[in-house]
mmCIF file of C-alpha atoms in Angstrom:
data_model
loop_
_atom_site.group_PDB
_atom_site.id
_atom_site.type_symbol
_atom_site.label_atom_id
_atom_site.label_comp_id
_atom_site.label_asym_id
_atom_site.label_seq_id
_atom_site.Cartn_x
_atom_site.Cartn_y
_atom_site.Cartn_z
ATOM 1 C CA MET A 1 42.099 -15.843 -17.121
ATOM 2 C CA THR A 2 45.002 -13.538 -16.953
ATOM 3 C CA SER A 3 48.435 -14.829 -18.231
ATOM 4 C CA ARG A 4 50.628 -12.675 -16.007
ATOM 5 C CA LEU A 5 50.242 -11.159 -12.696
ATOM 6 C CA SER A 6 52.551 -8.824 -11.159
ATOM 7 C CA LEU A 7 52.786 -9.485 -7.310
ATOM 8 C CA PRO A 8 54.553 -7.753 -4.456
ATOM 9 C CA PHE A 9 55.586 -10.795 -2.611
ATOM 10 C CA THR A 10 58.352 -13.568 -2.908
ATOM 11 C CA ALA A 11 58.764 -17.104 -1.655
ATOM 12 C CA LEU A 12 59.911 -15.662 1.850
ATOM 13 C CA SER A 13 56.860 -13.812 2.444
ATOM 14 C CA THR A 14 55.121 -14.637 5.306
ATOM 15 C CA ALA A 15 50.825 -15.088 6.064
ATOM 16 C CA ASP A 16 51.275 -11.548 7.948
ATOM 17 C CA ASP A 17 53.120 -9.817 4.503
ATOM 18 C CA VAL A 18 50.321 -10.906 2.359
ATOM 19 C CA ILE A 19 47.242 -10.105 4.962
ATOM 20 C CA ALA A 20 48.882 -6.716 5.692
ATOM 21 C CA GLY A 21 46.168 -3.947 5.146
ATOM 22 C CA VAL A 22 43.249 -6.356 4.391
ATOM 23 C CA ASP A 23 39.757 -6.181 6.097
ATOM 24 C CA LEU A 24 37.527 -9.446 6.270
ATOM 25 C CA THR A 25 35.121 -7.786 8.566
ATOM 26 C CA GLY A 26 31.993 -9.129 7.774
ATOM 27 C CA ARG A 27 33.026 -12.347 5.759
ATOM 28 C CA ARG A 28 32.698 -15.976 6.551
ATOM 29 C CA ALA A 29 35.351 -18.853 6.401
ATOM 30 C CA VAL A 30 36.092 -22.591 6.745
ATOM 31 C CA VAL A 31 39.800 -23.598 6.786
ATOM 32 C CA THR A 32 39.961 -27.684 6.661
ATOM 33 C CA GLY A 33 42.546 -28.962 8.827
ATOM 34 C CA GLY A 34 42.644 -25.573 10.570
ATOM 35 C CA ALA A 35 44.265 -26.459 14.083
ATOM 36 C CA SER A 36 47.816 -27.087 12.971
ATOM 37 C CA GLY A 37 50.516 -26.625 10.451
ATOM 38 C CA ILE A 38 49.919 -24.091 7.657
ATOM 39 C CA GLY A 39 45.896 -24.423 8.109
ATOM 40 C CA LEU A 40 46.204 -23.290 11.508
ATOM 41 C CA VAL A 41 48.204 -20.123 10.291
ATOM 42 C CA THR A 42 45.628 -19.440 7.374
ATOM 43 C CA ALA A 43 42.776 -19.563 9.711
ATOM 44 C CA ARG A 44 45.045 -17.102 12.548
ATOM 45 C CA ALA A 45 45.718 -14.847 9.491
ATOM 46 C CA LEU A 46 42.020 -14.563 8.296
ATOM 47 C CA ALA A 47 40.455 -13.940 12.010
ATOM 48 C CA GLU A 48 43.048 -11.353 12.389
ATOM 49 C CA ALA A 49 41.884 -9.460 9.385
ATOM 50 C CA GLY A 50 38.401 -9.820 10.816
ATOM 51 C CA ALA A 51 36.680 -13.054 9.031
ATOM 52 C CA ASP A 52 34.529 -15.229 11.430
ATOM 53 C CA VAL A 53 36.521 -18.466 10.801
ATOM 54 C CA THR A 54 35.443 -21.949 11.469
ATOM 55 C CA LEU A 55 38.157 -24.591 11.829
ATOM 56 C CA ALA A 56 36.836 -27.920 10.122
ATOM 57 C CA VAL A 57 38.862 -30.631 11.587
ATOM 58 C CA ARG A 58 38.433 -34.539 12.958
ATOM 59 C CA ASP A 59 39.448 -33.704 16.206
ATOM 60 C CA PRO A 60 37.296 -30.784 17.815
ATOM 61 C CA GLY A 61 39.286 -31.194 20.804
ATOM 62 C CA ALA A 62 42.801 -29.951 18.973
ATOM 63 C CA ALA A 63 40.552 -27.516 17.283
ATOM 64 C CA ARG A 64 39.324 -25.711 20.553
ATOM 65 C CA ARG A 65 42.902 -25.512 21.292
ATOM 66 C CA ALA A 66 43.853 -23.589 18.158
ATOM 67 C CA ALA A 67 40.869 -21.372 18.452
ATOM 68 C CA ASP A 68 41.978 -20.471 21.765
ATOM 69 C CA GLU A 69 45.429 -19.813 20.438
ATOM 70 C CA ILE A 70 44.212 -17.623 17.953
ATOM 71 C CA ARG A 71 41.855 -16.021 20.226
ATOM 72 C CA ALA A 72 44.934 -15.083 22.727
ATOM 73 C CA VAL A 73 47.158 -13.826 19.930
ATOM 74 C CA SER A 74 44.788 -11.557 17.855
ATOM 75 C CA ARG A 75 41.795 -9.410 18.065
ATOM 76 C CA ALA A 76 39.455 -12.126 16.618
ATOM 77 C CA ASP A 77 36.474 -13.335 18.600
ATOM 78 C CA ALA A 78 34.593 -15.576 15.851
ATOM 79 C CA VAL A 79 36.553 -18.294 15.912
ATOM 80 C CA ARG A 80 34.311 -21.683 15.766
ATOM 81 C CA VAL A 81 34.986 -25.185 15.723
ATOM 82 C CA ALA A 82 32.961 -28.064 13.543
ATOM 83 C CA ARG A 83 33.846 -31.898 13.226
ATOM 84 C CA LEU A 84 34.844 -32.788 9.437
ATOM 85 C CA ASP A 85 36.028 -36.190 8.512
ATOM 86 C CA LEU A 86 37.277 -35.791 5.147
ATOM 87 C CA ALA A 87 37.301 -39.748 4.514
ATOM 88 C CA ASP A 88 33.545 -40.150 6.086
ATOM 89 C CA ARG A 89 30.898 -38.810 3.660
ATOM 90 C CA ASP A 90 28.278 -38.984 6.716
ATOM 91 C CA SER A 91 30.384 -36.385 8.576
ATOM 92 C CA ILE A 92 30.660 -34.317 5.389
ATOM 93 C CA ALA A 93 26.647 -34.421 4.602
ATOM 94 C CA ASP A 94 26.607 -33.533 8.232
ATOM 95 C CA PHE A 95 28.564 -30.221 7.832
ATOM 96 C CA THR A 96 27.231 -29.035 4.584
ATOM 97 C CA SER A 97 23.704 -29.289 5.865
ATOM 98 C CA ALA A 98 24.285 -27.660 9.153
ATOM 99 C CA TRP A 99 25.845 -25.051 7.121
ATOM 100 C CA THR A 100 23.450 -21.577 6.852
ATOM 101 C CA GLY A 101 24.079 -18.215 5.436
ATOM 102 C CA PRO A 102 26.673 -17.349 2.973
ATOM 103 C CA LEU A 103 30.252 -18.795 2.702
ATOM 104 C CA HIS A 104 32.893 -16.219 1.385
ATOM 105 C CA ILE A 105 35.898 -18.083 1.811
ATOM 106 C CA LEU A 106 36.442 -22.207 1.536
ATOM 107 C CA VAL A 107 40.105 -23.131 1.960
ATOM 108 C CA ASN A 108 40.442 -26.793 1.363
ATOM 109 C CA ASN A 109 43.706 -27.424 3.587
ATOM 110 C CA ALA A 110 43.266 -30.896 5.315
ATOM 111 C CA GLY A 111 45.228 -33.709 3.647
ATOM 112 C CA ILE A 112 47.153 -36.803 4.262
ATOM 113 C CA MET A 113 50.448 -38.047 2.756
ATOM 114 C CA ALA A 114 52.454 -41.183 1.633
ATOM 115 C CA LEU A 115 50.163 -43.644 3.545
ATOM 116 C CA PRO A 116 52.950 -46.725 3.301
ATOM 117 C CA ASP A 117 49.945 -49.465 2.964
ATOM 118 C CA LEU A 118 46.923 -49.251 0.783
ATOM 119 C CA VAL A 119 44.074 -48.475 2.818
ATOM 120 C CA ARG A 120 40.504 -48.123 1.626
ATOM 121 C CA THR A 121 37.219 -46.217 2.712
ATOM 122 C CA PRO A 122 34.209 -48.176 2.755
ATOM 123 C CA GLU A 123 33.064 -47.208 -0.283
ATOM 124 C CA GLY A 124 36.343 -49.340 -1.779
ATOM 125 C CA TRP A 125 38.363 -45.763 -2.706
ATOM 126 C CA GLU A 126 42.000 -45.546 -2.384
ATOM 127 C CA SER A 127 42.374 -43.211 1.144
ATOM 128 C CA GLN A 128 44.471 -40.597 -0.312
ATOM 129 C CA PHE A 129 42.462 -39.776 -3.517
ATOM 130 C CA ALA A 130 39.244 -40.558 -0.779
ATOM 131 C CA THR A 131 40.480 -37.662 1.538
ATOM 132 C CA ASN A 132 42.764 -35.156 -0.519
ATOM 133 C CA HIS A 133 40.252 -35.255 -3.572
ATOM 134 C CA LEU A 134 36.921 -36.932 -3.268
ATOM 135 C CA GLY A 135 36.150 -35.097 0.175
ATOM 136 C CA HIS A 136 36.884 -31.861 -0.308
ATOM 137 C CA ALA A 137 34.985 -32.052 -3.472
ATOM 138 C CA ALA A 138 32.045 -33.413 -1.463
ATOM 139 C CA LEU A 139 32.226 -30.133 0.881
ATOM 140 C CA THR A 140 33.281 -28.098 -1.917
ATOM 141 C CA LEU A 141 29.798 -28.983 -3.949
ATOM 142 C CA GLY A 142 27.957 -29.085 -0.816
ATOM 143 C CA LEU A 143 28.794 -25.669 -0.038
ATOM 144 C CA HIS A 144 28.085 -24.617 -3.516
ATOM 145 C CA GLY A 145 24.734 -22.881 -2.581
ATOM 146 C CA ALA A 146 26.704 -20.880 0.251
ATOM 147 C CA LEU A 147 29.466 -19.815 -2.053
ATOM 148 C CA ALA A 148 27.015 -18.611 -4.589
ATOM 149 C CA SER A 149 24.995 -16.224 -2.266
ATOM 150 C CA ALA A 150 28.167 -14.946 -1.053
ATOM 151 C CA GLU A 151 29.776 -11.786 -2.686
ATOM 152 C CA SER A 152 32.792 -12.630 -4.845
ATOM 153 C CA SER A 153 33.321 -16.052 -2.922
ATOM 154 C CA ARG A 154 36.926 -17.998 -2.950
ATOM 155 C CA VAL A 155 37.914 -21.375 -3.002
ATOM 156 C CA VAL A 156 41.224 -22.429 -2.314
ATOM 157 C CA GLN A 157 42.430 -25.755 -2.887
ATOM 158 C CA VAL A 158 46.026 -26.897 -1.211
ATOM 159 C CA ALA A 159 47.713 -28.864 -4.021
ATOM 160 C CA SER A 160 51.152 -29.939 -4.105
ATOM 161 C CA SER A 161 54.585 -30.035 -6.258
ATOM 162 C CA ALA A 162 53.982 -33.620 -6.004
ATOM 163 C CA HIS A 163 51.512 -33.627 -8.672
ATOM 164 C CA LEU A 164 54.640 -33.188 -10.991
ATOM 165 C CA MET A 165 54.872 -37.255 -9.989
ATOM 166 C CA ALA A 166 51.648 -38.693 -11.419
ATOM 167 C CA PRO A 167 48.749 -37.529 -13.735
ATOM 168 C CA VAL A 168 45.531 -39.238 -12.804
ATOM 169 C CA ASP A 169 45.324 -42.648 -13.616
ATOM 170 C CA PHE A 170 41.611 -42.942 -15.079
ATOM 171 C CA GLY A 171 41.769 -46.485 -15.622
ATOM 172 C CA ASP A 172 42.809 -47.524 -12.153
ATOM 173 C CA ILE A 173 42.577 -44.609 -9.849
ATOM 174 C CA HIS A 174 42.156 -46.675 -6.921
ATOM 175 C CA PHE A 175 44.824 -49.484 -7.240
ATOM 176 C CA GLU A 176 42.387 -52.226 -7.969
ATOM 177 C CA ARG A 177 45.001 -53.548 -10.616
ATOM 178 C CA ARG A 178 48.262 -52.027 -10.419
ATOM 179 C CA PRO A 179 50.675 -52.211 -7.572
ATOM 180 C CA TYR A 180 49.983 -49.598 -4.764
ATOM 181 C CA GLU A 181 53.029 -47.147 -4.370
ATOM 182 C CA PRO A 182 52.359 -44.421 -1.667
ATOM 183 C CA TRP A 183 54.048 -41.594 -3.556
ATOM 184 C CA THR A 184 52.410 -42.187 -6.677
ATOM 185 C CA ALA A 185 48.881 -42.314 -4.780
ATOM 186 C CA TYR A 186 49.650 -39.184 -3.179
ATOM 187 C CA ALA A 187 50.762 -37.424 -6.309
ATOM 188 C CA GLN A 188 47.569 -38.704 -8.241
ATOM 189 C CA SER A 189 45.272 -37.418 -5.783
ATOM 190 C CA LYS A 190 46.890 -33.665 -5.700
ATOM 191 C CA THR A 191 46.881 -33.637 -9.707
ATOM 192 C CA ALA A 192 43.175 -34.235 -8.942
ATOM 193 C CA VAL A 193 43.193 -31.524 -6.650
ATOM 194 C CA VAL A 194 44.394 -29.125 -9.487
ATOM 195 C CA LEU A 195 42.473 -30.795 -12.254
ATOM 196 C CA PHE A 196 39.280 -30.276 -10.100
ATOM 197 C CA THR A 197 40.358 -26.391 -9.423
ATOM 198 C CA VAL A 198 39.781 -26.216 -13.462
ATOM 199 C CA ALA A 199 36.759 -27.864 -13.809
ATOM 200 C CA LEU A 200 35.295 -25.562 -11.022
ATOM 201 C CA ALA A 201 36.552 -22.342 -12.182
ATOM 202 C CA GLU A 202 34.987 -23.220 -15.542
ATOM 203 C CA ARG A 203 31.709 -23.827 -13.975
ATOM 204 C CA TRP A 204 31.271 -21.526 -11.437
ATOM 205 C CA ALA A 205 32.673 -18.388 -12.672
ATOM 206 C CA ARG A 206 28.943 -16.885 -13.348
ATOM 207 C CA ASP A 207 28.443 -17.511 -9.774
ATOM 208 C CA GLY A 208 30.973 -15.190 -8.663
ATOM 209 C CA ILE A 209 33.079 -17.936 -7.408
ATOM 210 C CA THR A 210 36.714 -17.997 -7.884
ATOM 211 C CA VAL A 211 38.562 -21.434 -7.662
ATOM 212 C CA ASN A 212 42.345 -21.443 -7.403
ATOM 213 C CA SER A 213 44.756 -23.937 -6.637
ATOM 214 C CA LEU A 214 48.305 -23.788 -4.931
ATOM 215 C CA HIS A 215 51.624 -25.571 -4.007
ATOM 216 C CA PRO A 216 52.300 -23.907 -0.503
ATOM 217 C CA GLY A 217 56.315 -25.174 -0.474
ATOM 218 C CA GLY A 218 58.047 -27.804 1.692
ATOM 219 C CA ILE A 219 56.760 -27.209 5.447
ATOM 220 C CA MET A 220 57.465 -29.465 8.116
ATOM 221 C CA THR A 221 54.267 -30.068 9.424
ATOM 222 C CA ASN A 222 51.639 -33.294 10.707
ATOM 223 C CA LEU A 223 51.810 -34.307 7.150
ATOM 224 C CA GLN A 224 54.607 -36.285 7.291
ATOM 225 C CA ARG A 225 53.752 -38.428 10.304
ATOM 226 C CA HIS A 226 53.534 -41.377 8.025
ATOM 227 C CA LEU A 227 56.736 -40.853 6.389
ATOM 228 C CA ASP A 228 59.821 -43.336 7.929
ATOM 229 C CA ASP A 229 63.274 -42.150 8.044
ATOM 230 C CA ASP A 230 64.127 -43.191 4.650
ATOM 231 C CA GLN A 231 61.412 -41.339 3.248
ATOM 232 C CA LEU A 232 62.058 -38.414 5.444
ATOM 233 C CA THR A 233 65.883 -38.651 3.964
ATOM 234 C CA PHE A 234 64.547 -38.704 0.328
ATOM 235 C CA VAL A 235 62.368 -35.902 0.927
ATOM 236 C CA GLY A 236 65.340 -33.924 2.412
ATOM 237 C CA ALA A 237 63.985 -33.449 5.943
ATOM 238 C CA LYS A 238 67.383 -35.235 7.598
ATOM 239 C CA ASP A 239 70.574 -33.513 7.584
ATOM 240 C CA SER A 240 73.890 -36.003 6.868
ATOM 241 C CA THR A 241 73.818 -36.866 10.632
ATOM 242 C CA GLY A 242 70.066 -38.135 10.436
ATOM 243 C CA THR A 243 68.614 -35.401 12.744
ATOM 244 C CA THR A 244 65.212 -34.410 11.620
ATOM 245 C CA LEU A 245 65.018 -30.720 10.598
ATOM 246 C CA ASP A 246 62.559 -28.346 11.510
ATOM 247 C CA VAL A 247 63.175 -26.129 8.406
ATOM 248 C CA PRO A 248 65.206 -28.006 6.058
ATOM 249 C CA PRO A 249 67.115 -26.340 3.130
ATOM 250 C CA GLY A 250 64.885 -24.939 0.661
ATOM 251 C CA TRP A 251 61.719 -25.436 2.567
ATOM 252 C CA LYS A 252 59.597 -22.914 4.525
ATOM 253 C CA THR A 253 58.255 -22.009 7.730
ATOM 254 C CA PRO A 254 54.596 -22.788 8.305
ATOM 255 C CA GLU A 255 54.089 -18.903 8.129
ATOM 256 C CA GLN A 256 55.797 -18.766 4.772
ATOM 257 C CA GLY A 257 54.145 -21.589 3.970
ATOM 258 C CA ALA A 258 50.473 -20.141 4.628
ATOM 259 C CA ALA A 259 51.308 -17.165 2.406
ATOM 260 C CA THR A 260 50.039 -18.336 -1.020
ATOM 261 C CA SER A 261 46.870 -19.849 0.518
ATOM 262 C CA VAL A 262 46.396 -16.519 2.295
ATOM 263 C CA LEU A 263 47.049 -14.522 -0.691
ATOM 264 C CA LEU A 264 44.465 -16.590 -2.693
ATOM 265 C CA ALA A 265 41.758 -16.614 0.231
ATOM 266 C CA ALA A 266 42.107 -12.663 0.975
ATOM 267 C CA SER A 267 43.980 -10.873 -1.142
ATOM 268 C CA PRO A 268 42.294 -7.843 -3.560
ATOM 269 C CA LEU A 269 45.350 -8.357 -5.982
ATOM 270 C CA VAL A 270 43.583 -11.358 -7.050
ATOM 271 C CA LYS A 271 40.155 -10.820 -6.712
ATOM 272 C CA ASP A 272 39.243 -11.896 -10.296
ATOM 273 C CA ILE A 273 41.798 -14.578 -11.006
ATOM 274 C CA THR A 274 40.551 -17.873 -11.254
ATOM 275 C CA GLY A 275 41.607 -21.574 -12.162
ATOM 276 C CA ARG A 276 45.235 -20.671 -11.662
ATOM 277 C CA TYR A 277 47.828 -22.957 -10.028
ATOM 278 C CA PHE A 278 50.233 -20.799 -7.693
ATOM 279 C CA GLU A 279 53.364 -21.210 -5.826
ATOM 280 C CA ASP A 280 55.707 -19.129 -4.151
ATOM 281 C CA VAL A 281 53.069 -16.509 -3.671
ATOM 282 C CA ALA A 282 52.695 -16.134 -7.807
ATOM 283 C CA VAL A 283 51.333 -17.739 -10.415
ATOM 284 C CA ALA A 284 53.215 -20.777 -11.263
ATOM 285 C CA PRO A 285 54.463 -21.392 -14.878
ATOM 286 C CA VAL A 286 53.961 -24.493 -16.898
ATOM 287 C CA GLN A 287 56.576 -26.931 -15.958
ATOM 288 C CA PRO A 288 56.795 -28.408 -19.635
ATOM 289 C CA ASP A 289 58.882 -31.574 -18.277
ATOM 290 C CA PRO A 290 57.122 -32.651 -14.978
ATOM 291 C CA ALA A 291 59.543 -34.742 -12.632
ATOM 292 C CA PRO A 292 59.968 -35.151 -8.878
ATOM 293 C CA GLY A 293 61.779 -32.100 -7.305
ATOM 294 C CA ARG A 294 60.808 -29.428 -10.147
ATOM 295 C CA SER A 295 58.252 -26.622 -9.785
ATOM 296 C CA GLY A 296 55.581 -25.117 -11.814
ATOM 297 C CA VAL A 297 52.517 -27.061 -12.975
ATOM 298 C CA ALA A 298 52.101 -29.956 -15.124
ATOM 299 C CA PRO A 299 50.581 -29.848 -18.483
ATOM 300 C CA TYR A 300 48.069 -32.592 -17.823
ATOM 301 C CA ALA A 301 47.069 -31.033 -14.546
ATOM 302 C CA ILE A 302 45.521 -27.882 -16.102
ATOM 303 C CA ASP A 303 44.331 -29.864 -19.469
ATOM 304 C CA PRO A 304 40.503 -28.895 -19.927
ATOM 305 C CA ALA A 305 39.640 -32.225 -20.979
ATOM 306 C CA PRO A 306 40.624 -34.334 -17.994
ATOM 307 C CA ALA A 307 39.520 -31.741 -15.818
ATOM 308 C CA ARG A 308 36.072 -32.300 -17.084
ATOM 309 C CA ARG A 309 36.529 -35.688 -17.163
ATOM 310 C CA LEU A 310 37.423 -35.676 -13.347
ATOM 311 C CA PHE A 311 34.445 -33.577 -12.526
ATOM 312 C CA ASP A 312 32.155 -36.052 -14.245
ATOM 313 C CA GLU A 313 33.993 -39.166 -12.393
ATOM 314 C CA THR A 314 33.838 -37.299 -9.240
ATOM 315 C CA VAL A 315 29.871 -36.458 -9.551
ATOM 316 C CA ARG A 316 29.249 -39.933 -10.506
ATOM 317 C CA VAL A 317 30.679 -41.458 -7.759
ATOM 318 C CA LEU A 318 29.839 -38.859 -4.827
ATOM 319 C CA GLY A 319 25.987 -39.698 -6.304
#
């Protein structure tokens, strides 16, 4: 892996800045959660560059409206919609079995955050871990053949700086013994996303598949739908008068938030990079003292040993 990488972008660069001059004609992409927020911006940028884009979402109606929006503002015609519920193993299996032909770009963008109460899937899995990690893992593993059959394919894993709040607790991943805490659960799920990136990059390099993760930055999207006023204040989304801000100080617009996803999905500047964690459209430094509100990547999130352990545990539980 490359230790240093110089890129001509900044934290304020947008998806349009990153995609400028890139031609994705003939390439096929899947964007989970592509009907809104940074997923929609990512899908639009890829489509505008000529990719055949599939919006994989829980609500096909919303995705159809998003597809119409993409077509209306770009030259893109090949924008498709497919139902995908990452908390439903049958839905994931239906999606992967229905996919035919190569897949060049997979953007694992969808997610849920800070559910106020403990919610379990039918398998007994904690919902944030199940959706943010296990669901995307099942999808990605199920599409391995399609990714391997494409030339120089890419998997993009949308993680979060929240991973700096907690490692994966392998002794009690699903809060069966420890008290449930929304942010710890979210943080753990995003650490798992980064660890799985490391594991897949190690295994899939020989197949011509690069796998990278990223923190998009703080963006006001549907991701915050479960936060109450106190939590919105905690994350800095409200001003001193209690007004919720469209773009809080230090946060990004959806166009800026999608820039790093688009870089990893499409830019020739990172075509040989794999197993890395990016933020602000650049490789993130290692954060030696992980804590909420900090930047960089936690050492425990890129350690090959827990990455391999997570991979083995993920394959085991997915059966």
